[in-house]
PDB file of C-alpha atoms and ligand atoms in Angstrom:
ATOM      1  CA  MET L   1       0.169  -0.207   0.098  1.00  0.00           C
ATOM      2  CA  SER L   2       1.393   3.214  -0.939  1.00  0.00           C
ATOM      3  CA  GLU L   3       2.638   5.665   1.847  1.00  0.00           C
ATOM      4  CA  ARG L   4       0.026   8.422   2.437  1.00  0.00           C
ATOM      5  CA  ALA L   5       2.039  11.627   1.392  1.00  0.00           C
ATOM      6  CA  GLY L   6       2.798  14.035   4.306  1.00  0.00           C
ATOM      7  CA  PRO L   7       1.169  17.388   4.374  1.00  0.00           C
ATOM      8  CA  VAL L   8       1.767  20.635   2.811  1.00  0.00           C
ATOM      9  CA  VAL L   9       3.764  22.932   5.317  1.00  0.00           C
ATOM     10  CA  LEU L  10       3.085  26.684   4.540  1.00  0.00           C
ATOM     11  CA  LYS L  11       4.708  29.390   6.689  1.00  0.00           C
ATOM     12  CA  LEU L  12       2.883  32.874   6.635  1.00  0.00           C
ATOM     13  CA  GLY L  13       5.400  35.357   7.191  1.00  0.00           C
ATOM     14  CA  GLY L  14       4.778  37.976   9.801  1.00  0.00           C
ATOM     15  CA  SER L  15       5.872  40.733   7.225  1.00  0.00           C
ATOM     16  CA  VAL L  16       2.961  39.500   5.238  1.00  0.00           C
ATOM     17  CA  ILE L  17       0.284  39.377   7.569  1.00  0.00           C
ATOM     18  CA  THR L  18       1.011  42.292   9.822  1.00  0.00           C
ATOM     19  CA  ARG L  19       2.240  45.971   9.326  1.00  0.00           C
ATOM     20  CA  LYS L  20       5.851  45.135  10.785  1.00  0.00           C
ATOM     21  CA  ASP L  21       6.289  49.124  11.047  1.00  0.00           C
ATOM     22  CA  GLN L  22       3.144  49.477  13.468  1.00  0.00           C
ATOM     23  CA  PRO L  23       2.659  47.777  16.742  1.00  0.00           C
ATOM     24  CA  GLU L  24       0.101  44.880  16.843  1.00  0.00           C
ATOM     25  CA  THR L  25      -1.371  45.767  13.529  1.00  0.00           C
ATOM     26  CA  VAL L  26      -2.798  43.023  11.114  1.00  0.00           C
ATOM     27  CA  ASP L  27      -2.586  43.783   7.428  1.00  0.00           C
ATOM     28  CA  GLU L  28      -6.229  42.866   6.893  1.00  0.00           C
ATOM     29  CA  SER L  29      -5.863  43.041   3.070  1.00  0.00           C
ATOM     30  CA  LYS L  30      -3.005  40.952   2.641  1.00  0.00           C
ATOM     31  CA  LEU L  31      -4.378  38.361   5.282  1.00  0.00           C
ATOM     32  CA  ASP L  32      -7.611  38.144   3.759  1.00  0.00           C
ATOM     33  CA  ALA L  33      -5.930  37.788   0.201  1.00  0.00           C
ATOM     34  CA  VAL L  34      -3.564  34.734   1.462  1.00  0.00           C
ATOM     35  CA  ALA L  35      -6.661  33.223   3.244  1.00  0.00           C
ATOM     36  CA  ALA L  36      -8.714  33.375   0.115  1.00  0.00           C
ATOM     37  CA  THR L  37      -5.975  31.817  -1.960  1.00  0.00           C
ATOM     38  CA  ILE L  38      -5.723  29.053   0.832  1.00  0.00           C
ATOM     39  CA  GLY L  39      -9.384  28.567   0.836  1.00  0.00           C
ATOM     40  CA  GLU L  40      -9.425  28.152  -3.207  1.00  0.00           C
ATOM     41  CA  ALA L  41      -6.481  25.716  -3.151  1.00  0.00           C
ATOM     42  CA  ALA L  42      -7.512  22.017  -3.456  1.00  0.00           C
ATOM     43  CA  VAL L  43      -4.683  20.847  -0.814  1.00  0.00           C
ATOM     44  CA  ASP L  44      -6.098  17.946   1.046  1.00  0.00           C
ATOM     45  CA  SER L  45      -3.542  17.888   3.958  1.00  0.00           C
ATOM     46  CA  LEU L  46      -2.125  21.351   5.010  1.00  0.00           C
ATOM     47  CA  VAL L  47      -0.475  22.687   8.300  1.00  0.00           C
ATOM     48  CA  ILE L  48      -0.073  26.575   8.483  1.00  0.00           C
ATOM     49  CA  VAL L  49       2.569  28.142  10.715  1.00  0.00           C
ATOM     50  CA  HIS L  50       2.712  31.859  10.791  1.00  0.00           C
ATOM     51  CA  GLY L  51       5.099  34.533  12.194  1.00  0.00           C
ATOM     52  CA  GLY L  52       5.127  36.882  14.811  1.00  0.00           C
ATOM     53  CA  GLY L  53       5.429  40.040  12.678  1.00  0.00           C
ATOM     54  CA  SER L  54       4.658  43.359  14.862  1.00  0.00           C
ATOM     55  CA  PHE L  55       2.824  41.248  17.465  1.00  0.00           C
ATOM     56  CA  GLY L  56       5.720  38.777  18.808  1.00  0.00           C
ATOM     57  CA  HIS L  57       8.805  40.585  17.878  1.00  0.00           C
ATOM     58  CA  PRO L  58       8.240  43.690  19.768  1.00  0.00           C
ATOM     59  CA  ALA L  59       6.779  41.893  22.763  1.00  0.00           C
ATOM     60  CA  ALA L  60       9.962  39.677  22.576  1.00  0.00           C
ATOM     61  CA  ALA L  61      12.363  42.560  22.043  1.00  0.00           C
ATOM     62  CA  GLN L  62      11.109  44.555  24.980  1.00  0.00           C
ATOM     63  CA  ALA L  63      11.794  41.335  27.394  1.00  0.00           C
ATOM     64  CA  GLY L  64      15.047  40.664  25.915  1.00  0.00           C
ATOM     65  CA  VAL L  65      13.772  37.344  24.898  1.00  0.00           C
ATOM     66  CA  SER L  66      15.195  35.930  21.436  1.00  0.00           C
ATOM     67  CA  LEU L  67      16.209  32.484  19.787  1.00  0.00           C
ATOM     68  CA  ALA L  68      19.228  32.361  22.026  1.00  0.00           C
ATOM     69  CA  SER L  69      18.413  34.627  25.039  1.00  0.00           C
ATOM     70  CA  GLY L  70      15.889  33.396  27.563  1.00  0.00           C
ATOM     71  CA  THR L  71      13.978  34.663  30.643  1.00  0.00           C
ATOM     72  CA  HIS L  72      12.434  33.064  33.773  1.00  0.00           C
ATOM     73  CA  ASP L  73      10.099  36.404  34.182  1.00  0.00           C
ATOM     74  CA  THR L  74       6.751  34.755  33.884  1.00  0.00           C
ATOM     75  CA  THR L  75       4.821  37.993  33.209  1.00  0.00           C
ATOM     76  CA  ALA L  76       7.077  38.482  29.977  1.00  0.00           C
ATOM     77  CA  ILE L  77       6.460  35.103  29.041  1.00  0.00           C
ATOM     78  CA  SER L  78       2.709  35.433  29.466  1.00  0.00           C
ATOM     79  CA  GLU L  79       2.716  38.763  27.603  1.00  0.00           C
ATOM     80  CA  ILE L  80       4.618  37.566  24.469  1.00  0.00           C
ATOM     81  CA  HIS L  81       2.438  34.150  24.346  1.00  0.00           C
ATOM     82  CA  ALA L  82      -0.777  36.580  24.594  1.00  0.00           C
ATOM     83  CA  ALA L  83       0.595  38.838  21.939  1.00  0.00           C
ATOM     84  CA  MET L  84       1.087  35.822  19.601  1.00  0.00           C
ATOM     85  CA  GLY L  85      -2.459  34.471  20.680  1.00  0.00           C
ATOM     86  CA  ARG L  86      -3.956  37.754  19.473  1.00  0.00           C
ATOM     87  CA  LEU L  87      -2.477  37.086  15.984  1.00  0.00           C
ATOM     88  CA  ASN L  88      -3.397  33.607  15.874  1.00  0.00           C
ATOM     89  CA  GLU L  89      -6.975  34.704  16.506  1.00  0.00           C
ATOM     90  CA  ALA L  90      -6.891  37.096  13.763  1.00  0.00           C
ATOM     91  CA  VAL L  91      -5.305  34.362  11.544  1.00  0.00           C
ATOM     92  CA  LEU L  92      -7.987  31.794  12.151  1.00  0.00           C
ATOM     93  CA  ASP L  93     -10.671  34.401  11.729  1.00  0.00           C
ATOM     94  CA  ALA L  94      -9.443  35.054   8.328  1.00  0.00           C
ATOM     95  CA  LEU L  95      -9.172  31.300   7.312  1.00  0.00           C
ATOM     96  CA  HIS L  96     -12.393  30.410   8.516  1.00  0.00           C
ATOM     97  CA  GLU L  97     -14.014  33.463   6.510  1.00  0.00           C
ATOM     98  CA  ALA L  98     -12.311  31.629   3.490  1.00  0.00           C
ATOM     99  CA  GLY L  99     -13.708  28.413   4.473  1.00  0.00           C
ATOM    100  CA  VAL L 100     -10.578  26.922   5.750  1.00  0.00           C
ATOM    101  CA  PRO L 101     -11.264  24.553   8.477  1.00  0.00           C
ATOM    102  CA  ALA L 102      -8.374  25.760  10.756  1.00  0.00           C
ATOM    103  CA  VAL L 103      -7.828  25.050  14.277  1.00  0.00           C
ATOM    104  CA  PRO L 104      -5.325  26.465  16.625  1.00  0.00           C
ATOM    105  CA  VAL L 105      -2.110  24.626  17.842  1.00  0.00           C
ATOM    106  CA  ARG L 106      -0.357  26.977  20.461  1.00  0.00           C
ATOM    107  CA  PRO L 107       3.513  25.948  20.617  1.00  0.00           C
ATOM    108  CA  PHE L 108       4.155  27.252  24.410  1.00  0.00           C
ATOM    109  CA  SER L 109       1.860  24.531  25.678  1.00  0.00           C
ATOM    110  CA  ALA L 110       2.937  21.906  23.075  1.00  0.00           C
ATOM    111  CA  GLY L 111       6.521  21.733  22.882  1.00  0.00           C
ATOM    112  CA  TYR L 112       9.908  22.852  24.129  1.00  0.00           C
ATOM    113  CA  ARG L 113      13.497  23.539  23.370  1.00  0.00           C
ATOM    114  CA  ASP L 114      16.008  20.740  24.553  1.00  0.00           C
ATOM    115  CA  GLU L 115      19.536  21.097  26.376  1.00  0.00           C
ATOM    116  CA  SER L 116      21.163  21.250  22.798  1.00  0.00           C
ATOM    117  CA  GLY L 117      18.621  23.909  21.654  1.00  0.00           C
ATOM    118  CA  ALA L 118      16.642  21.687  19.475  1.00  0.00           C
ATOM    119  CA  VAL L 119      13.051  22.293  18.883  1.00  0.00           C
ATOM    120  CA  VAL L 120      11.114  19.304  20.370  1.00  0.00           C
ATOM    121  CA  GLN L 121       7.224  19.651  18.858  1.00  0.00           C
ATOM    122  CA  PRO L 122       5.354  16.545  19.463  1.00  0.00           C
ATOM    123  CA  THR L 123       2.908  15.852  16.566  1.00  0.00           C
ATOM    124  CA  GLY L 124       0.504  13.399  17.854  1.00  0.00           C
ATOM    125  CA  ALA L 125      -2.332  15.948  18.107  1.00  0.00           C
ATOM    126  CA  ILE L 126      -1.308  17.549  15.041  1.00  0.00           C
ATOM    127  CA  GLU L 127      -1.531  14.284  12.992  1.00  0.00           C
ATOM    128  CA  THR L 128      -4.865  13.472  14.540  1.00  0.00           C
ATOM    129  CA  MET L 129      -6.096  17.099  13.486  1.00  0.00           C
ATOM    130  CA  LEU L 130      -4.998  16.398   9.773  1.00  0.00           C
ATOM    131  CA  GLY L 131      -6.728  12.777  10.160  1.00  0.00           C
ATOM    132  CA  GLU L 132     -10.163  14.761  10.926  1.00  0.00           C
ATOM    133  CA  GLY L 133      -9.553  17.235   8.012  1.00  0.00           C
ATOM    134  CA  PHE L 134      -8.491  20.194   9.955  1.00  0.00           C
ATOM    135  CA  VAL L 135      -5.671  22.529   9.185  1.00  0.00           C
ATOM    136  CA  PRO L 136      -3.697  23.078  12.242  1.00  0.00           C
ATOM    137  CA  VAL L 137      -2.199  27.003  12.666  1.00  0.00           C
ATOM    138  CA  LEU L 138       0.825  27.275  14.813  1.00  0.00           C
ATOM    139  CA  HIS L 139       2.995  30.096  15.191  1.00  0.00           C
ATOM    140  CA  GLY L 140       6.297  31.533  16.412  1.00  0.00           C
ATOM    141  CA  ASP L 141       5.796  31.644  20.118  1.00  0.00           C
ATOM    142  CA  VAL L 142       7.814  31.869  23.444  1.00  0.00           C
ATOM    143  CA  PHE L 143       9.049  28.539  24.351  1.00  0.00           C
ATOM    144  CA  THR L 144      10.156  26.636  27.301  1.00  0.00           C
ATOM    145  CA  THR L 145      13.955  26.078  27.191  1.00  0.00           C
ATOM    146  CA  VAL L 146      15.932  23.431  29.384  1.00  0.00           C
ATOM    147  CA  ASP L 147      18.127  25.825  31.567  1.00  0.00           C
ATOM    148  CA  ALA L 148      17.034  28.862  30.206  1.00  0.00           C
ATOM    149  CA  GLY L 149      13.585  29.472  31.220  1.00  0.00           C
ATOM    150  CA  ALA L 150      11.999  30.377  27.896  1.00  0.00           C
ATOM    151  CA  THR L 151      13.241  31.570  24.684  1.00  0.00           C
ATOM    152  CA  ILE L 152      11.536  32.253  21.200  1.00  0.00           C
ATOM    153  CA  VAL L 153      10.735  29.661  18.823  1.00  0.00           C
ATOM    154  CA  SER L 154      10.542  30.951  15.311  1.00  0.00           C
ATOM    155  CA  GLY L 155       8.023  30.116  12.791  1.00  0.00           C
ATOM    156  CA  ASP L 156      10.627  28.929  10.466  1.00  0.00           C
ATOM    157  CA  GLU L 157      12.288  26.813  13.179  1.00  0.00           C
ATOM    158  CA  LEU L 158       8.517  25.087  13.710  1.00  0.00           C
ATOM    159  CA  VAL L 159       8.484  24.585   9.966  1.00  0.00           C
ATOM    160  CA  VAL L 160      11.711  22.690   9.833  1.00  0.00           C
ATOM    161  CA  SER L 161      10.816  20.441  12.574  1.00  0.00           C
ATOM    162  CA  LEU L 162       7.151  19.704  11.601  1.00  0.00           C
ATOM    163  CA  ALA L 163       8.422  19.325   7.824  1.00  0.00           C
ATOM    164  CA  ALA L 164      10.812  16.507   9.264  1.00  0.00           C
ATOM    165  CA  SER L 165       8.605  14.848  11.726  1.00  0.00           C
ATOM    166  CA  LEU L 166       5.411  14.870   9.563  1.00  0.00           C
ATOM    167  CA  ALA L 167       7.475  14.017   6.481  1.00  0.00           C
ATOM    168  CA  ALA L 168       6.151  16.908   4.446  1.00  0.00           C
ATOM    169  CA  GLN L 169       5.208  16.661   0.526  1.00  0.00           C
ATOM    170  CA  SER L 170       6.230  20.334   0.373  1.00  0.00           C
ATOM    171  CA  VAL L 171       7.424  23.272   2.286  1.00  0.00           C
ATOM    172  CA  GLY L 172       6.530  26.818   1.252  1.00  0.00           C
ATOM    173  CA  LEU L 173       7.451  30.195   2.950  1.00  0.00           C
ATOM    174  CA  CYS L 174       5.406  32.898   1.888  1.00  0.00           C
ATOM    175  CA  THR L 175       6.848  36.346   2.870  1.00  0.00           C
ATOM    176  CA  THR L 176       6.929  40.062   1.356  1.00  0.00           C
ATOM    177  CA  VAL L 177       9.452  39.469  -1.256  1.00  0.00           C
ATOM    178  CA  PRO L 178       9.413  37.289  -4.436  1.00  0.00           C
ATOM    179  CA  GLY L 179      12.288  35.296  -3.442  1.00  0.00           C
ATOM    180  CA  VAL L 180      15.769  35.484  -1.985  1.00  0.00           C
ATOM    181  CA  LEU L 181      17.266  38.329  -3.916  1.00  0.00           C
ATOM    182  CA  ASP L 182      20.788  38.973  -5.011  1.00  0.00           C
ATOM    183  CA  GLU L 183      22.502  42.254  -5.178  1.00  0.00           C
ATOM    184  CA  ASP L 184      20.666  43.309  -8.310  1.00  0.00           C
ATOM    185  CA  GLU L 185      17.397  42.823  -6.629  1.00  0.00           C
ATOM    186  CA  ASP L 186      16.992  39.776  -8.865  1.00  0.00           C
ATOM    187  CA  VAL L 187      15.061  36.524  -7.231  1.00  0.00           C
ATOM    188  CA  ILE L 188      17.802  33.856  -7.021  1.00  0.00           C
ATOM    189  CA  PRO L 189      16.488  30.706  -8.442  1.00  0.00           C
ATOM    190  CA  GLU L 190      17.961  28.159  -6.162  1.00  0.00           C
ATOM    191  CA  ILE L 191      20.028  28.064  -3.058  1.00  0.00           C
ATOM    192  CA  GLU L 192      22.191  24.912  -2.147  1.00  0.00           C
ATOM    193  CA  ARG L 193      24.797  26.285   0.368  1.00  0.00           C
ATOM    194  CA  PHE L 194      24.648  29.445   2.822  1.00  0.00           C
ATOM    195  CA  ASP L 195      27.872  30.555   2.179  1.00  0.00           C
ATOM    196  CA  ALA L 196      27.020  31.056  -1.622  1.00  0.00           C
ATOM    197  CA  VAL L 197      24.355  33.719  -0.688  1.00  0.00           C
ATOM    198  CA  GLU L 198      25.459  35.148   2.683  1.00  0.00           C
ATOM    199  CA  GLY L 199      26.740  38.301   1.535  1.00  0.00           C
ATOM    200  CA  VAL L 200      23.297  39.182   0.137  1.00  0.00           C
ATOM    201  CA  LEU L 201      21.309  38.161   3.361  1.00  0.00           C
ATOM    202  CA  SER L 202      20.358  40.736   6.047  1.00  0.00           C
ATOM    203  CA  GLY L 203      17.969  40.887   8.791  1.00  0.00           C
ATOM    204  CA  SER L 204      14.596  42.238   8.417  1.00  0.00           C
ATOM    205  CA  ASP L 205      13.040  45.621   7.647  1.00  0.00           C
ATOM    206  CA  ALA L 206      11.695  45.962  11.080  1.00  0.00           C
ATOM    207  CA  THR L 207      12.175  44.682  14.693  1.00  0.00           C
ATOM    208  CA  ASP L 208      13.146  40.836  14.486  1.00  0.00           C
ATOM    209  CA  VAL L 209      14.595  38.761  17.066  1.00  0.00           C
ATOM    210  CA  THR L 210      14.644  35.426  14.927  1.00  0.00           C
ATOM    211  CA  GLY L 211      17.159  36.484  12.353  1.00  0.00           C
ATOM    212  CA  GLY L 212      15.199  37.479   9.259  1.00  0.00           C
ATOM    213  CA  MET L 213      15.963  36.124   5.671  1.00  0.00           C
ATOM    214  CA  ALA L 214      19.443  34.999   6.943  1.00  0.00           C
ATOM    215  CA  GLY L 215      17.784  32.865   9.573  1.00  0.00           C
ATOM    216  CA  LYS L 216      15.130  31.533   7.291  1.00  0.00           C
ATOM    217  CA  VAL L 217      17.742  30.449   4.663  1.00  0.00           C
ATOM    218  CA  ARG L 218      19.978  28.865   7.370  1.00  0.00           C
ATOM    219  CA  ALA L 219      16.972  26.964   8.755  1.00  0.00           C
ATOM    220  CA  LEU L 220      15.855  25.598   5.497  1.00  0.00           C
ATOM    221  CA  LEU L 221      19.016  24.339   4.120  1.00  0.00           C
ATOM    222  CA  ASP L 222      18.965  21.783   7.241  1.00  0.00           C
ATOM    223  CA  LEU L 223      15.428  20.158   5.647  1.00  0.00           C
ATOM    224  CA  ASP L 224      15.464  17.098   3.704  1.00  0.00           C
ATOM    225  CA  THR L 225      12.692  18.496   1.870  1.00  0.00           C
ATOM    226  CA  PRO L 226      13.352  21.287  -0.510  1.00  0.00           C
ATOM    227  CA  ALA L 227      11.647  24.576   0.454  1.00  0.00           C
ATOM    228  CA  GLN L 228      10.254  27.318  -1.718  1.00  0.00           C
ATOM    229  CA  ILE L 229      10.417  31.027  -0.566  1.00  0.00           C
ATOM    230  CA  PHE L 230       7.927  33.407  -2.402  1.00  0.00           C
ATOM    231  CA  ASP L 231       5.663  36.159  -2.121  1.00  0.00           C
ATOM    232  CA  PRO L 232       1.678  36.488  -2.033  1.00  0.00           C
ATOM    233  CA  ASP L 233       1.830  36.400  -5.700  1.00  0.00           C
ATOM    234  CA  GLY L 234       3.463  32.964  -5.713  1.00  0.00           C
ATOM    235  CA  LEU L 235       1.176  31.307  -3.281  1.00  0.00           C
ATOM    236  CA  ALA L 236      -1.639  30.007  -5.608  1.00  0.00           C
ATOM    237  CA  ALA L 237       1.341  28.189  -7.589  1.00  0.00           C
ATOM    238  CA  PHE L 238       2.992  26.757  -4.696  1.00  0.00           C
ATOM    239  CA  LEU L 239      -0.379  25.369  -3.398  1.00  0.00           C
ATOM    240  CA  GLY L 240      -0.903  24.001  -6.950  1.00  0.00           C
ATOM    241  CA  SER L 241       2.455  22.138  -6.833  1.00  0.00           C
ATOM    242  CA  GLY L 242       4.416  24.731  -8.637  1.00  0.00           C
ATOM    243  CA  ALA L 243       7.786  26.048  -7.716  1.00  0.00           C
ATOM    244  CA  PRO L 244       7.657  29.942  -7.331  1.00  0.00           C
ATOM    245  CA  GLY L 245      10.309  32.101  -5.992  1.00  0.00           C
ATOM    246  CA  THR L 246      13.667  30.833  -4.662  1.00  0.00           C
ATOM    247  CA  ARG L 247      14.040  26.881  -3.932  1.00  0.00           C
ATOM    248  CA  ILE L 248      16.201  26.029  -1.033  1.00  0.00           C
ATOM    249  CA  ASP L 249      17.788  22.752  -0.956  1.00  0.00           C
ATOM    250  CA  GLY L 250      20.572  21.843   0.893  1.00  0.00           C
ATOM    251  CA  SER L 251      20.455  18.037   0.500  1.00  0.00           C
ATOM    252  CA  SER L 252      23.574  18.228  -1.645  1.00  0.00           C
ATOM    253  CA  GLN L 253      25.480  19.758   1.472  1.00  0.00           C
TER     254      GLN L 253
HETATM  255  N1  ATP E   1      18.704  38.841  -0.021  1.00  0.00           N
HETATM  256  C1  ATP E   1      17.480  39.018   0.547  1.00  0.00           C
HETATM  257  N2  ATP E   1      16.389  38.801  -0.304  1.00  0.00           N
HETATM  258  C2  ATP E   1      15.231  38.991   0.184  1.00  0.00           C
HETATM  259  N3  ATP E   1      14.707  39.716   1.255  1.00  0.00           N
HETATM  260  C3  ATP E   1      15.730  40.019   2.235  1.00  0.00           C
HETATM  261  C4  ATP E   1      17.194  39.626   1.714  1.00  0.00           C
HETATM  262  N4  ATP E   1      18.032  40.174   2.922  1.00  0.00           N
HETATM  263  C5  ATP E   1      17.203  40.622   3.702  1.00  0.00           C
HETATM  264  N5  ATP E   1      15.750  40.404   3.566  1.00  0.00           N
HETATM  265  C6  ATP E   1      14.751  40.817   4.109  1.00  0.00           C
HETATM  266  O1  ATP E   1      14.030  39.712   4.810  1.00  0.00           O
HETATM  267  C7  ATP E   1      12.580  40.140   4.835  1.00  0.00           C
HETATM  268  C8  ATP E   1      11.977  38.714   4.938  1.00  0.00           C
HETATM  269  O2  ATP E   1      12.208  38.179   6.353  1.00  0.00           O
HETATM  270  P1  ATP E   1      11.571  38.349   7.561  1.00  0.00           P
HETATM  271  O3  ATP E   1      11.987  37.362   8.529  1.00  0.00           O
HETATM  272  O4  ATP E   1      10.799  39.555   7.765  1.00  0.00           O
HETATM  273  O5  ATP E   1      10.264  37.428   6.952  1.00  0.00           O
HETATM  274  P2  ATP E   1       8.752  36.725   7.653  1.00  0.00           P
HETATM  275  O6  ATP E   1       9.009  35.462   7.486  1.00  0.00           O
HETATM  276  O7  ATP E   1       7.954  37.460   6.774  1.00  0.00           O
HETATM  277  O8  ATP E   1       8.795  37.522   8.920  1.00  0.00           O
HETATM  278  P3  ATP E   1       8.581  36.720  10.378  1.00  0.00           P
HETATM  279  O9  ATP E   1       9.905  36.174  10.575  1.00  0.00           O
HETATM  280  O10 ATP E   1       8.119  37.992  11.154  1.00  0.00           O
HETATM  281  O11 ATP E   1       7.578  35.553  10.202  1.00  0.00           O
HETATM  282  C9  ATP E   1      12.408  40.709   3.722  1.00  0.00           C
HETATM  283  O12 ATP E   1      11.371  41.634   3.741  1.00  0.00           O
HETATM  284  C10 ATP E   1      13.624  41.753   3.533  1.00  0.00           C
HETATM  285  O13 ATP E   1      13.383  42.842   4.213  1.00  0.00           O
HETATM  286  C1  IP8 E   2       8.838  36.517  18.184  1.00  0.00           C
HETATM  287  C2  IP8 E   2       7.740  35.668  18.183  1.00  0.00           C
HETATM  288  C3  IP8 E   2       7.190  35.551  19.602  1.00  0.00           C
HETATM  289  C4  IP8 E   2       7.597  34.860  17.050  1.00  0.00           C
HETATM  290  C5  IP8 E   2       8.866  34.757  16.092  1.00  0.00           C
HETATM  291  O1  IP8 E   2       8.243  33.998  15.086  1.00  0.00           O
HETATM  292  P1  IP8 E   2       8.833  34.301  13.617  1.00  0.00           P
HETATM  293  O2  IP8 E   2       8.260  35.675  13.309  1.00  0.00           O
HETATM  294  O3  IP8 E   2       8.304  33.289  12.494  1.00  0.00           O
HETATM  295  O4  IP8 E   2      10.397  34.280  13.721  1.00  0.00           O
END
């Protein structure tokens, strides 16, 4: 019997669904547009992860928390998690409006970072949700961390963890740029090694505690499944099994 293909794993970048230049501001038109595209796509097994945008990053920066820097301040932990909850609710509302059977998965209560810094994100509940025809919606979050209280887990890290543990059939990251751009602002078709593009990768345009495009490319090169980085104009193509934007494939490393 053929193995059932794993899900499509899709990241909605915080720079797409929020106005990263304004605190806790959803970009309603962009969010509704990507939700509509997802609702129109015929994808039978889909996991969505969204970023923190102007909800999570400012709250984390204010508390001095990042991928590597943790806190034991439970007020700060609760505030970051609550900010991400507000964004997760807005994303779920937009997906429901578009007819997507989305359900929330809150990483702070579902996983942790171990003593080596690796993300441990159990998938039993997520696999059961997929089996019931639901679309699990996770997000970058504050994340309990061995010997550091709580750090930040990025949506990109969750995408990598889920893609591996769920044997994703494809991985897509929808952000504000049509792909990873070279020094001439042209889309780089494929990236197989970080050092080949390090010079053109910088952080994000706004507050970002998880490394921006450089962090994204580095995380995706560790994946067994090639990933695509594209903007909302490429989303329909990606969900239709196309390969828009930049392909990140670290398998030859
Ligand atoms: N070489 C590059 N090509 C394209 N974008 C780049 C490059 N270097 C830096 N960037 C910046 O990276 C940003 C995308 O990274 P960012 O982390 O903001 O994405 P995101 O996933 O949408 O956000 P979040 O991490 O909050 O979910 C682009 O908007 C751009 O400003
Ligand atoms: C900053 C927080 C809480 C989430 C970070 O997730 P990302 O925006 O996907 O990097």
